[in-house]
Amino acid sequence: MRTFTCSACNTTVYFENSICLTCGSALGFDPGSLNMVALQSVSPDGGLYRKIGRPNSDAVHYCANAQYSVCNWLSSVQDPSVTCVACDLNRTIPNLSEQGSLAAWAELERAKKRLVYSLLRFHLPLDGGGSGAGPLTFDFARDAMTGHLDGVVTVNVREADAVERERQRQIFDEPYRSLLGHLRHESGHYYWMLLVERGGQLAAFRALFNDERDDYSAALDRHYQYGAPFDWSARYVSAYASAHPWEDWAETWAHYLHMVDAVDTAEAIGMEPRAVGMVSGSTWPFSLTDAYRDGSFADLMARWIPLGLAMNTLSRSMGHNDFYPFVIPAAAYEKLEFVHRMVRSYKPQ
Ligand SMILES: [Zn+2]
Ligand SMILES: [Zn+2]
Ligand SMILES: [Zn+2]
């Protein structure tokens, strides 16, 4: 993710801010320009704003979900009851009469906003892109099974509880579990439909990931009963990826999004380490590119590998778990490259 500054006073601000702590300006995220903007109120009731320094710009308002403090995105639709492009994707939100639901929803929205930001940077459609598929849709529901079905991503609200998430992580023996990881993974199932299935890429997909027509529920049962094959780490980005070709794709997709966003962030904050004595990272200092749009997959990996190593080393020096607790085998490298190719070659229908 790029770094953002308050457009009124130039202080660096977070993507999640709705106010600048230095100059006090209202701040919102403008999904059109993918930038944070400082705002000044232009309506008596305070609902409409104009971008500071841009007197001729259209008036904007905060997403209707800002009233719950779960969203800082803006909309230029002249109706304050309208939600933003990211909240428009919600079909089910947590039941706010239940204790803890508002805090859980806020956590879910924070993760979802980062996912949607990445999808917009990739220029991937949120609405099916004319493929005939419906829009990417989210159900945040308590005690539902986290998963994807026909374009609908369901996330169990309990995943927003850090204690519960850690418990699940240990039960499933995972090195990493996060809301953003879940959302990236589940969005992978949606974009498989658009980019692979409807994009006419099934043969190429099967050559790398195997045949997804293998009985899905039987494959998951097998995975949960017997675990991953002993040699999974030579073929997959994670143990769960070995369960079924769809899960392999979704895991690989999630890792690709992790890498692109981490490299983009590292470049934005001017923190791009070289890996001394390694082939990867030997082209340091790297030329500045848009990791979401430019460069080959090899370019991305040349930047990602030294960054991942440096971040793991930093995490260990603080006594934390590894920043990226995975090792990518050669077979998974090819699958990541396939994801890269699918994203880059996507054309709306
Ligand atoms: Zn400011
Ligand atoms: Zn919103
Ligand atoms: Zn999945």
mmCIF file of C-alpha atoms and ligand atoms in Angstrom, residues 147-148 185-186 189 216 240 246-247 250-251, ligand 3:
data_model
loop_
_atom_site.group_PDB
_atom_site.id
_atom_site.type_symbol
_atom_site.label_atom_id
_atom_site.label_comp_id
_atom_site.label_asym_id
_atom_site.label_seq_id
_atom_site.Cartn_x
_atom_site.Cartn_y
_atom_site.Cartn_z
ATOM 1 C CA GLY A 147 -15.758 -19.920 2.887
ATOM 2 C CA HIS A 148 -16.837 -18.989 -0.620
ATOM 3 C CA HIS A 185 -7.917 -16.388 0.272
ATOM 4 C CA GLU A 186 -11.705 -16.281 -0.177
ATOM 5 C CA HIS A 189 -12.161 -18.322 -5.184
ATOM 6 C CA TYR A 216 -14.407 -31.101 -3.569
ATOM 7 C CA TYR A 240 -4.034 -26.430 3.247
ATOM 8 C CA TRP A 246 -9.310 -24.756 -5.748
ATOM 9 C CA GLU A 247 -7.712 -24.395 -2.319
ATOM 10 C CA ALA A 250 -6.893 -19.619 -3.331
ATOM 11 C CA GLU A 251 -3.852 -20.080 -1.080
HETATM 12 ZN ZN ZN B 3 -10.816 -21.829 0.200
#
